[in-house]
Short mmCIF file of C-alpha atoms and ligand atoms in Angstrom, two decimals:
data_model
loop_
_atom_site.label_atom_id
_atom_site.label_comp_id
_atom_site.label_asym_id
_atom_site.label_seq_id
_atom_site.Cartn_x
_atom_site.Cartn_y
_atom_site.Cartn_z
CA MET A 1 11.42 6.43 43.13
CA ILE A 2 9.04 3.48 41.79
CA LYS A 3 8.79 3.22 38.22
CA LYS A 4 5.41 3.67 36.39
CA TYR A 5 4.43 0.49 34.46
CA TYR A 6 5.29 2.14 31.13
CA GLU A 7 8.75 3.24 32.34
CA MET A 8 9.82 -0.23 33.13
CA THR A 9 11.90 -2.71 30.95
CA PRO A 10 10.41 -5.61 29.34
CA ASP A 11 11.99 -7.89 31.86
CA GLU A 12 10.82 -5.87 34.80
CA ARG A 13 7.34 -6.15 33.43
CA LEU A 14 7.88 -9.80 33.15
CA ALA A 15 9.13 -9.97 36.47
CA SER A 16 5.80 -8.37 37.92
CA LEU A 17 3.66 -11.08 36.12
CA ASN A 18 2.50 -14.15 37.89
CA LEU A 19 4.28 -16.52 35.77
CA LEU A 20 6.43 -19.60 35.95
CA GLU A 21 10.13 -18.89 35.69
CA GLN A 22 10.26 -21.15 32.40
CA ASP A 23 7.41 -19.14 30.94
CA LYS A 24 9.15 -15.86 31.74
CA GLN A 25 12.41 -17.23 30.17
CA TYR A 26 10.53 -18.06 27.08
CA LEU A 27 9.01 -14.76 26.71
CA HIS A 28 12.35 -13.16 27.49
CA ASN A 29 13.98 -15.42 24.61
CA HIS A 30 11.29 -14.02 22.16
CA GLN A 31 11.96 -10.35 22.79
CA ASP A 32 13.06 -7.90 20.06
CA SER A 33 14.67 -4.54 20.69
CA ILE A 34 12.87 -2.89 17.66
CA HIS A 35 9.48 -4.28 18.55
CA GLU A 36 9.99 -2.80 21.98
CA GLN A 37 10.12 0.52 20.50
CA LEU A 38 7.00 -0.11 18.54
CA VAL A 39 4.30 -0.54 21.13
CA GLU A 40 3.63 0.42 24.76
CA ASN A 41 4.09 -1.94 27.81
CA TYR A 42 6.20 -4.34 25.51
CA ILE A 43 7.02 -7.77 27.04
CA SER A 44 7.71 -10.05 24.27
CA ASP A 45 6.84 -11.11 20.70
CA LEU A 46 4.10 -13.38 19.44
CA ASN A 47 5.59 -15.58 16.90
CA VAL A 48 3.24 -16.55 14.06
CA PRO A 49 4.39 -19.06 11.27
CA ILE A 50 5.26 -17.81 7.82
CA GLY A 51 4.90 -19.86 4.69
CA ILE A 52 5.28 -19.23 1.01
CA LEU A 53 2.79 -19.23 -1.63
CA LYS A 54 4.82 -20.20 -4.50
CA ASP A 55 4.33 -18.89 -8.04
CA ILE A 56 0.93 -17.10 -8.13
CA GLN A 57 0.65 -15.68 -11.74
CA LEU A 58 -0.65 -12.12 -11.62
CA ASN A 59 -0.74 -9.80 -14.57
CA GLY A 60 1.78 -11.85 -16.42
CA LYS A 61 4.23 -11.97 -13.49
CA SER A 62 4.87 -14.81 -11.05
CA TYR A 63 5.21 -14.05 -7.36
CA ASN A 64 6.36 -15.85 -4.18
CA VAL A 65 4.17 -14.62 -1.63
CA PRO A 66 5.03 -14.90 2.21
CA MET A 67 1.89 -15.51 4.33
CA ALA A 68 1.89 -15.21 8.05
CA ILE A 69 -1.00 -17.32 9.65
CA GLU A 70 -1.32 -19.68 12.39
CA GLU A 71 -4.32 -21.77 10.87
CA PRO A 72 -3.22 -25.13 9.35
CA SER A 73 -4.17 -25.79 5.62
CA VAL A 74 -4.46 -22.07 4.59
CA ILE A 75 -1.07 -21.86 2.92
CA ALA A 76 -1.50 -25.24 1.18
CA ALA A 77 -4.91 -24.26 -0.09
CA ALA A 78 -3.53 -20.93 -1.31
CA ASN A 79 -0.86 -22.76 -3.39
CA TYR A 80 -3.52 -25.20 -4.65
CA GLY A 81 -5.96 -22.31 -5.71
CA ALA A 82 -3.09 -20.38 -7.50
CA LYS A 83 -2.10 -23.52 -9.35
CA LEU A 84 -5.66 -24.01 -10.47
CA LEU A 85 -5.89 -20.54 -11.57
CA LYS A 86 -2.85 -20.99 -13.85
CA THR A 87 -4.94 -23.37 -15.96
CA GLY A 88 -7.11 -20.31 -16.91
CA GLY A 89 -4.20 -18.14 -18.04
CA GLY A 90 -3.52 -16.56 -14.63
CA ILE A 91 -4.97 -13.74 -12.72
CA LYS A 92 -5.55 -10.09 -13.64
CA ALA A 93 -5.86 -7.12 -11.23
CA THR A 94 -7.15 -3.63 -12.07
CA LEU A 95 -7.08 -0.77 -9.52
CA SER A 96 -8.99 2.38 -9.03
CA SER A 97 -6.91 5.12 -10.61
CA PRO A 98 -5.17 6.86 -8.70
CA THR A 99 -5.53 4.83 -5.53
CA VAL A 100 -6.34 7.45 -3.03
CA MET A 101 -7.21 7.42 0.59
CA ILE A 102 -10.24 9.23 1.90
CA GLY A 103 -10.10 11.67 5.03
CA GLN A 104 -13.10 13.13 6.56
CA ILE A 105 -13.97 16.09 8.48
CA MET A 106 -17.26 15.49 10.03
CA PHE A 107 -20.16 18.14 10.84
CA LYS A 108 -23.44 18.14 12.77
CA ASN A 109 -26.30 20.45 12.62
CA ILE A 110 -25.14 22.08 9.52
CA ASP A 111 -27.00 22.85 6.21
CA PHE A 112 -25.65 20.78 3.32
CA GLU A 113 -25.92 23.45 0.81
CA GLU A 114 -24.13 26.14 3.04
CA ILE A 115 -21.07 23.85 3.61
CA ASN A 116 -21.02 22.66 0.03
CA ILE A 117 -20.83 26.17 -1.16
CA PHE A 118 -18.14 26.90 1.33
CA VAL A 119 -16.07 23.94 0.21
CA LYS A 120 -16.52 24.70 -3.52
CA SER A 121 -15.46 28.33 -3.14
CA ASN A 122 -12.43 27.60 -0.85
CA GLN A 123 -10.95 25.00 -3.07
CA VAL A 124 -7.68 26.91 -3.58
CA GLN A 125 -7.07 27.43 0.02
CA LEU A 126 -7.91 23.84 0.79
CA PHE A 127 -5.36 22.52 -1.71
CA LYS A 128 -2.73 25.08 -0.37
CA THR A 129 -3.17 23.95 3.06
CA ALA A 130 -2.78 20.34 2.27
CA GLN A 131 0.39 21.16 0.46
CA MET A 132 1.92 23.08 3.33
CA ALA A 133 0.71 20.43 5.93
CA LYS A 134 2.79 17.49 4.08
CA PRO A 135 5.11 19.00 1.48
CA SER A 136 7.06 15.67 1.27
CA ILE A 137 4.09 13.63 -0.13
CA TYR A 138 3.84 16.40 -2.94
CA LYS A 139 7.31 15.93 -3.79
CA ARG A 140 6.58 12.21 -4.22
CA GLY A 141 3.74 13.13 -6.58
CA GLY A 142 1.00 12.53 -4.00
CA GLY A 143 -1.14 14.94 -2.01
CA LEU A 144 -4.80 16.15 -2.14
CA LYS A 145 -6.53 15.24 -5.39
CA SER A 146 -10.06 16.38 -4.52
CA VAL A 147 -12.21 17.58 -1.82
CA HIS A 148 -15.85 17.63 -1.71
CA ALA A 149 -18.92 17.95 0.74
CA ARG A 150 -21.11 14.52 1.05
CA GLN A 151 -24.55 14.75 2.79
CA VAL A 152 -24.73 11.91 5.51
CA SER A 153 -28.17 12.81 6.94
CA LYS A 154 -30.40 15.72 7.05
CA LYS A 155 -28.09 17.70 9.37
CA GLN A 156 -24.81 15.69 9.08
CA VAL A 157 -22.24 16.35 6.56
CA SER A 158 -18.81 14.74 5.71
CA ILE A 159 -16.19 16.81 3.84
CA ASP A 160 -14.31 14.16 2.14
CA PHE A 161 -10.48 14.75 1.21
CA MET A 162 -9.18 12.32 -1.42
CA ILE A 163 -5.50 12.02 -0.74
CA ASP A 164 -2.79 10.20 -2.95
CA THR A 165 -0.49 8.80 -0.18
CA LYS A 166 1.75 7.12 -2.84
CA ASP A 167 3.42 4.00 -1.42
CA ALA A 168 2.31 4.66 2.21
CA MET A 169 -0.89 3.35 3.70
CA GLY A 170 -1.33 6.88 4.53
CA ALA A 171 -3.25 6.93 7.79
CA ASN A 172 -0.92 9.35 9.41
CA ILE A 173 -0.41 11.40 6.28
CA VAL A 174 -4.15 12.01 5.96
CA ASN A 175 -4.60 12.80 9.52
CA THR A 176 -1.78 15.20 9.28
CA ILE A 177 -3.51 17.21 6.37
CA LEU A 178 -7.03 16.93 7.98
CA GLU A 179 -5.67 18.44 11.28
CA ALA A 180 -4.21 21.39 9.29
CA GLU A 181 -7.41 21.74 7.19
CA LEU A 182 -9.46 22.13 10.31
CA VAL A 183 -8.27 25.67 10.78
CA LEU A 184 -10.18 26.80 7.47
CA PHE A 185 -13.32 25.53 9.08
CA ASN A 186 -13.02 27.81 12.31
CA MET A 187 -16.15 29.57 11.55
CA TYR A 188 -18.01 26.11 11.84
CA GLU A 189 -16.04 25.16 14.84
CA SER A 190 -19.02 24.25 17.07
CA ASN A 191 -20.41 22.07 14.21
CA ILE A 192 -17.23 19.92 13.83
CA VAL A 193 -17.63 16.50 15.25
CA GLY A 194 -14.18 15.33 14.30
CA ALA A 195 -11.55 14.73 11.49
CA ILE A 196 -9.80 11.38 10.74
CA LEU A 197 -9.23 9.06 7.67
CA SER A 198 -11.87 6.68 6.58
CA ASN A 199 -10.96 2.86 6.53
CA TYR A 200 -13.78 2.60 3.97
CA ALA A 201 -11.17 2.94 1.10
CA THR A 202 -13.66 3.04 -1.73
CA ALA A 203 -10.92 4.76 -3.92
CA GLN A 204 -8.56 1.90 -3.42
CA VAL A 205 -10.67 -0.88 -4.68
CA VAL A 206 -8.92 -3.69 -6.37
CA THR A 207 -10.67 -5.95 -9.02
CA ILE A 208 -9.26 -9.35 -9.32
CA THR A 209 -10.42 -11.75 -12.00
CA GLY A 210 -9.16 -15.28 -12.73
CA SER A 211 -10.31 -18.24 -14.78
CA VAL A 212 -9.81 -22.03 -14.39
CA ALA A 213 -10.27 -24.74 -16.76
CA ILE A 214 -13.44 -26.68 -15.81
CA PRO A 215 -11.59 -30.13 -15.77
CA ALA A 216 -9.12 -28.77 -13.31
CA VAL A 217 -12.02 -28.30 -10.64
CA GLY A 218 -13.41 -31.64 -11.20
CA GLY A 219 -15.61 -31.03 -14.29
CA LYS A 220 -18.86 -29.47 -15.08
CA GLN A 221 -20.71 -30.78 -12.12
CA ALA A 222 -18.17 -29.50 -9.64
CA ALA A 223 -17.92 -26.24 -11.43
CA GLN A 224 -21.60 -25.81 -11.36
CA LYS A 225 -21.66 -26.44 -7.56
CA ILE A 226 -18.95 -23.75 -6.99
CA VAL A 227 -21.22 -21.26 -8.83
CA GLU A 228 -24.25 -22.30 -6.82
CA LEU A 229 -22.14 -21.89 -3.52
CA SER A 230 -21.13 -18.51 -4.85
CA GLU A 231 -24.69 -17.51 -5.54
CA PHE A 232 -25.54 -18.71 -1.93
CA GLY A 233 -22.99 -16.31 -0.59
CA GLN A 234 -24.72 -13.30 -2.61
CA ASN A 235 -27.92 -13.92 -0.79
CA ASP A 236 -27.11 -15.44 2.75
CA CYS A 237 -25.34 -13.46 5.23
CA TYR A 238 -24.35 -16.57 7.10
CA ARG A 239 -22.59 -18.20 4.04
CA ALA A 240 -21.09 -14.90 2.96
CA THR A 241 -19.55 -14.37 6.27
CA THR A 242 -17.96 -17.76 6.30
CA GLU A 243 -16.97 -17.20 2.69
CA ASN A 244 -15.40 -13.85 3.34
CA LYS A 245 -13.60 -15.30 6.30
CA GLY A 246 -11.95 -17.86 3.95
CA THR A 247 -11.12 -15.14 1.52
CA PHE A 248 -9.37 -13.05 4.30
CA ASN A 249 -7.34 -16.12 5.41
CA GLY A 250 -5.34 -15.21 2.38
CA ILE A 251 -5.55 -11.64 2.28
CA SER A 252 -4.74 -10.95 6.15
CA ALA A 253 -2.00 -13.44 5.96
CA VAL A 254 -0.22 -11.41 3.33
CA VAL A 255 -1.16 -8.10 4.93
CA LEU A 256 0.34 -9.30 8.30
CA ALA A 257 3.48 -10.66 6.72
CA THR A 258 4.14 -7.43 4.98
CA GLY A 259 3.61 -5.46 8.27
CA ASN A 260 0.44 -3.82 7.10
CA ASP A 261 -2.66 -2.87 9.19
CA TRP A 262 -4.92 -5.93 8.82
CA ARG A 263 -7.53 -4.16 10.90
CA ALA A 264 -7.84 -1.49 8.33
CA VAL A 265 -8.20 -3.91 5.42
CA GLU A 266 -10.70 -6.33 7.01
CA ALA A 267 -12.81 -3.30 8.19
CA GLY A 268 -12.78 -1.97 4.81
CA GLY A 269 -13.60 -5.24 3.20
CA HIS A 270 -16.43 -5.99 5.45
CA ALA A 271 -17.98 -2.66 4.72
CA TYR A 272 -17.74 -3.06 1.17
CA ALA A 273 -19.40 -6.39 1.43
CA SER A 274 -22.25 -4.58 2.75
CA ARG A 275 -22.44 -1.94 0.05
CA HIS A 276 -25.58 -3.14 -1.45
CA GLY A 277 -27.44 -2.81 1.85
CA LYS A 278 -26.82 -6.56 2.84
CA TYR A 279 -23.74 -8.55 3.77
CA GLN A 280 -22.56 -10.43 0.75
CA SER A 281 -19.69 -12.54 -0.50
CA LEU A 282 -16.71 -10.49 -1.86
CA THR A 283 -16.25 -12.87 -4.63
CA SER A 284 -18.40 -14.20 -7.34
CA TRP A 285 -18.02 -17.18 -9.93
CA HIS A 286 -19.70 -17.86 -13.12
CA ILE A 287 -19.12 -20.40 -15.91
CA ASP A 288 -18.07 -19.10 -19.29
CA GLY A 289 -17.66 -21.79 -21.94
CA ASN A 290 -14.85 -24.09 -20.68
CA LEU A 291 -13.86 -21.81 -18.00
CA LEU A 292 -14.95 -21.27 -14.33
CA VAL A 293 -14.45 -17.47 -13.92
CA GLY A 294 -14.13 -15.74 -10.59
CA THR A 295 -14.07 -12.14 -9.36
CA LEU A 296 -12.94 -10.68 -6.26
CA LYS A 297 -13.76 -6.86 -5.49
CA LEU A 298 -12.74 -5.03 -2.23
CA PRO A 299 -10.72 -2.04 -1.11
CA ILE A 300 -7.21 -2.82 0.06
CA SER A 301 -5.45 -0.11 1.98
CA VAL A 302 -1.93 -1.15 2.33
CA GLY A 303 1.60 0.34 1.92
CA ILE A 304 5.30 -0.80 1.37
CA VAL A 305 6.81 1.97 3.50
CA GLY A 306 5.83 3.95 6.75
CA GLY A 307 3.85 2.58 9.86
CA ALA A 308 5.39 -0.48 11.19
CA ILE A 309 6.56 -1.65 7.62
CA SER A 310 9.75 0.41 7.79
CA ALA A 311 10.55 -0.32 11.26
CA MET A 312 10.12 -4.06 11.08
CA PRO A 313 13.00 -5.89 9.28
CA GLN A 314 10.71 -8.89 8.78
CA SER A 315 8.27 -6.84 6.88
CA GLN A 316 10.86 -5.59 4.58
CA ILE A 317 12.24 -8.87 4.01
CA ASN A 318 8.79 -10.43 3.23
CA LEU A 319 8.26 -7.45 0.76
CA ALA A 320 11.70 -8.42 -0.75
CA ILE A 321 10.56 -12.09 -1.10
CA CYS A 322 7.57 -10.90 -2.94
CA ASN A 323 9.65 -8.58 -5.19
CA ILE A 324 7.10 -5.64 -4.86
CA ASP A 325 7.81 -2.26 -6.16
CA SER A 326 4.78 -0.23 -5.14
CA ALA A 327 1.71 -0.28 -2.80
CA ASP A 328 -0.50 -0.71 -5.94
CA GLU A 329 1.42 -3.83 -6.88
CA LEU A 330 1.06 -5.21 -3.27
CA ARG A 331 -2.59 -4.45 -3.28
CA SER A 332 -2.97 -6.53 -6.59
CA VAL A 333 -0.93 -9.47 -5.04
CA ILE A 334 -3.06 -9.47 -1.81
CA GLY A 335 -6.27 -9.73 -3.86
CA ALA A 336 -4.84 -12.28 -5.87
CA VAL A 337 -4.08 -14.58 -3.05
CA GLY A 338 -7.66 -13.77 -1.66
CA LEU A 339 -9.18 -15.24 -4.92
CA ALA A 340 -6.97 -18.32 -5.02
CA GLN A 341 -7.89 -18.83 -1.37
CA ASN A 342 -11.59 -18.53 -2.01
CA LEU A 343 -11.34 -20.82 -5.14
CA ALA A 344 -9.68 -23.58 -3.09
CA ALA A 345 -12.06 -23.34 -0.33
CA LEU A 346 -15.12 -23.37 -2.68
CA LYS A 347 -13.70 -26.51 -4.65
CA ALA A 348 -13.16 -28.26 -1.38
CA ILE A 349 -16.69 -27.71 -0.20
CA ALA A 350 -18.08 -28.47 -3.84
CA ASN A 351 -16.14 -31.70 -3.59
CA GLY A 352 -17.35 -33.05 -0.32
CA GLY A 353 -16.47 -30.70 2.47
CA ILE A 354 -13.13 -29.07 3.66
CA GLN A 355 -12.41 -31.43 6.49
CA ARG A 356 -10.83 -34.17 4.34
CA GLY A 357 -8.15 -31.82 3.21
CA HIS A 358 -7.89 -30.04 6.45
CA MET A 359 -7.41 -32.90 8.80
CA ARG A 360 -3.89 -33.89 7.84
CA MET A 361 -2.75 -30.38 8.91
CA GLN A 362 -4.95 -30.29 11.89
CA TYR A 363 -3.53 -33.57 13.02
CA ARG A 364 0.09 -32.22 12.90
CA ALA A 365 -1.15 -29.51 15.30
CA LEU A 366 -2.78 -32.12 17.58
CA ALA A 367 0.41 -34.35 17.45
CA LEU A 368 2.39 -31.29 18.69
CA GLN A 369 -0.16 -30.50 21.28
CA ILE A 370 -0.03 -33.93 22.84
CA GLY A 371 3.75 -34.06 22.87
CA ALA A 372 4.80 -35.82 19.88
CA ASN A 373 8.38 -35.12 18.60
CA LYS A 374 9.32 -34.00 15.13
CA ASN A 375 10.17 -37.57 13.95
CA GLU A 376 7.09 -39.04 15.29
CA ILE A 377 4.71 -36.50 13.70
CA PRO A 378 4.52 -37.85 10.21
CA GLU A 379 3.75 -41.43 11.26
CA LEU A 380 1.24 -40.33 13.91
CA VAL A 381 -0.51 -38.01 11.53
CA SER A 382 -0.77 -41.15 8.93
CA LYS A 383 -2.28 -43.30 11.81
CA LEU A 384 -4.89 -40.49 12.65
CA VAL A 385 -5.78 -39.94 9.01
CA ALA A 386 -6.83 -43.62 8.90
CA GLU A 387 -9.12 -43.29 11.86
CA ALA A 388 -12.81 -42.64 11.43
CA TYR A 389 -12.81 -40.57 14.59
CA VAL A 390 -10.10 -38.73 16.35
CA ASP A 391 -9.76 -36.77 19.62
CA GLU A 392 -7.09 -36.03 21.91
CA SER A 393 -7.27 -39.33 23.84
CA ILE A 394 -7.21 -41.31 20.72
CA ALA A 395 -4.19 -39.40 19.45
CA LYS A 396 -2.52 -39.97 22.86
CA MET A 397 -3.36 -43.77 22.53
CA LYS A 398 -1.80 -43.81 18.99
CA LEU A 399 1.17 -41.98 20.04
CA MET A 400 1.76 -44.61 22.77
CA GLU A 401 1.25 -47.47 20.23
CA LEU A 402 3.80 -45.80 17.92
CA ARG A 403 6.26 -45.57 20.74
CA ASN A 404 5.72 -49.10 21.72
CA GLU A 405 6.23 -50.24 18.07
CA THR A 406 9.77 -48.58 17.88
P1 NDP B 501 3.74 7.01 8.15
O1 NDP B 501 3.35 8.05 9.19
O2 NDP B 501 4.97 6.23 8.72
O3 NDP B 501 3.89 7.70 6.82
C1 NDP B 501 4.69 7.15 5.79
C2 NDP B 501 5.82 8.07 5.49
O4 NDP B 501 6.86 7.31 4.65
C3 NDP B 501 5.44 9.35 4.71
O5 NDP B 501 4.86 10.24 5.33
C4 NDP B 501 6.81 9.53 4.04
O6 NDP B 501 7.52 10.57 4.76
C5 NDP B 501 7.53 8.39 4.07
N1 NDP B 501 7.78 7.76 2.76
C6 NDP B 501 8.82 7.29 2.17
N2 NDP B 501 8.65 6.85 0.83
C7 NDP B 501 7.46 7.04 0.54
C8 NDP B 501 6.61 6.76 -0.52
N3 NDP B 501 7.36 6.26 -1.67
N4 NDP B 501 5.49 7.02 -0.62
C9 NDP B 501 4.75 7.51 0.38
N5 NDP B 501 5.49 7.87 1.81
C10 NDP B 501 6.80 7.67 1.64
O7 NDP B 501 2.60 5.83 7.96
P2 NDP B 501 1.35 6.07 7.19
O8 NDP B 501 0.83 7.42 7.12
O9 NDP B 501 1.36 5.18 6.03
O10 NDP B 501 0.17 5.51 8.33
C11 NDP B 501 0.22 3.97 8.47
C12 NDP B 501 0.13 3.62 9.94
O11 NDP B 501 -0.91 4.41 10.54
C13 NDP B 501 -0.03 2.26 10.06
O12 NDP B 501 0.90 1.81 11.08
C14 NDP B 501 -1.39 2.17 10.75
O13 NDP B 501 -1.51 1.15 11.58
C15 NDP B 501 -1.67 3.35 11.50
N6 NDP B 501 -2.81 4.04 11.66
C16 NDP B 501 -4.08 3.58 11.31
C17 NDP B 501 -5.22 4.25 11.46
C18 NDP B 501 -6.51 3.66 10.83
O14 NDP B 501 -6.27 2.77 9.89
N7 NDP B 501 -7.66 4.02 11.06
C19 NDP B 501 -5.32 5.31 12.36
C20 NDP B 501 -4.13 5.77 12.81
C21 NDP B 501 -2.92 5.12 12.48
P3 NDP B 501 8.30 11.63 4.22
O15 NDP B 501 7.77 12.10 2.79
O16 NDP B 501 8.44 12.70 5.21
O17 NDP B 501 9.79 10.85 3.88
#
């Protein structure tokens, strides 16, 4: 009998692809038996570099943070930003308390007052149902914390369930509870649109603050420029998008390294950036005496157990590197890396543009791309940095020169 695609082994799927033998072998060499169990139609792994942000000072503790990212310069910049933030006494994180996930049951063509009264008068049953649906999270001290109706439009209502999922990100925990709760709303069955968690995790907001001694950023003028850039990001969506992308360079790299769902964190972050009715930068900077003071505020929905985290040894190793004990601690570290990343980017722009700092790392990637070997890369990069203009053909020419010299 012919196997269905999903029934094939990874190698059988590889064999069915129109690929060079050497490429199939490459993909075969990068297979992982655990990852094969994680996703459907698995063929191989994508390897992303992991580097360390060494010693970021947060809430009086020093962290080594693994960052998984393919973009050159990001990890170097995060290290630099973290170093700058030490000059102002380290970073502080404060969290919503408790940090809870939000689950929604969504209704159409319904009167808000009616469903509001229903929810208020059935609280005992709503709490009992949640506990019965997921008793283990109650044993860990979590579970449903509150439930209320929220008017979305004239005829649309969301019943919001605030659920403490402890050290798990909690998407599955929330969905399990919501699906059990649906039964209580049987009489409104035809009004129900759906039930699922919300990734707009406004009850998991992390506020990160950090200061830098003004001389460390290049003096008063440079600090003022950083403030002006930050103000631009509050008013201009074009600037805000780029600034937030830079902040997410740090945030997403840690989220990914720890096996967390970076789509969830990014979706929540971008929604939060629009909370005032326009898309704005998630960070803001101002001058206070001799300090440049920055704040980053966004929801960060992550866990240290569950999902792929518990299944992937690498996530657990990365969490061990970071020496993290709780999801709340991880949220704080991720936010701190975001602020450090943002500061490094703003400082580079304020001091004449990011290209100068970026180019050394970009040229390493270019050197690899044109076939330079490990021993040739440092010298080739130095030659390219000295050039006013570099492209692939110039890089190839410089590599030839280098090879002729040796
Ligand atoms: P899991 O379903 O794996 O749940 C985590 C489980 O870990 C808990 O149910 C609990 O099980 C166990 N656990 C062990 N220790 C703890 C602890 N200290 N605190 C809490 N739980 C603990 O994962 P999540 O519910 O976290 O869901 C996350 C996954 O869902 C991610 O992979 C995400 O990508 C995915 N997802 C995301 C969606 C979204 O964001 N929109 C939608 C759907 C899925 P027990 O108590 O029984 O031991």
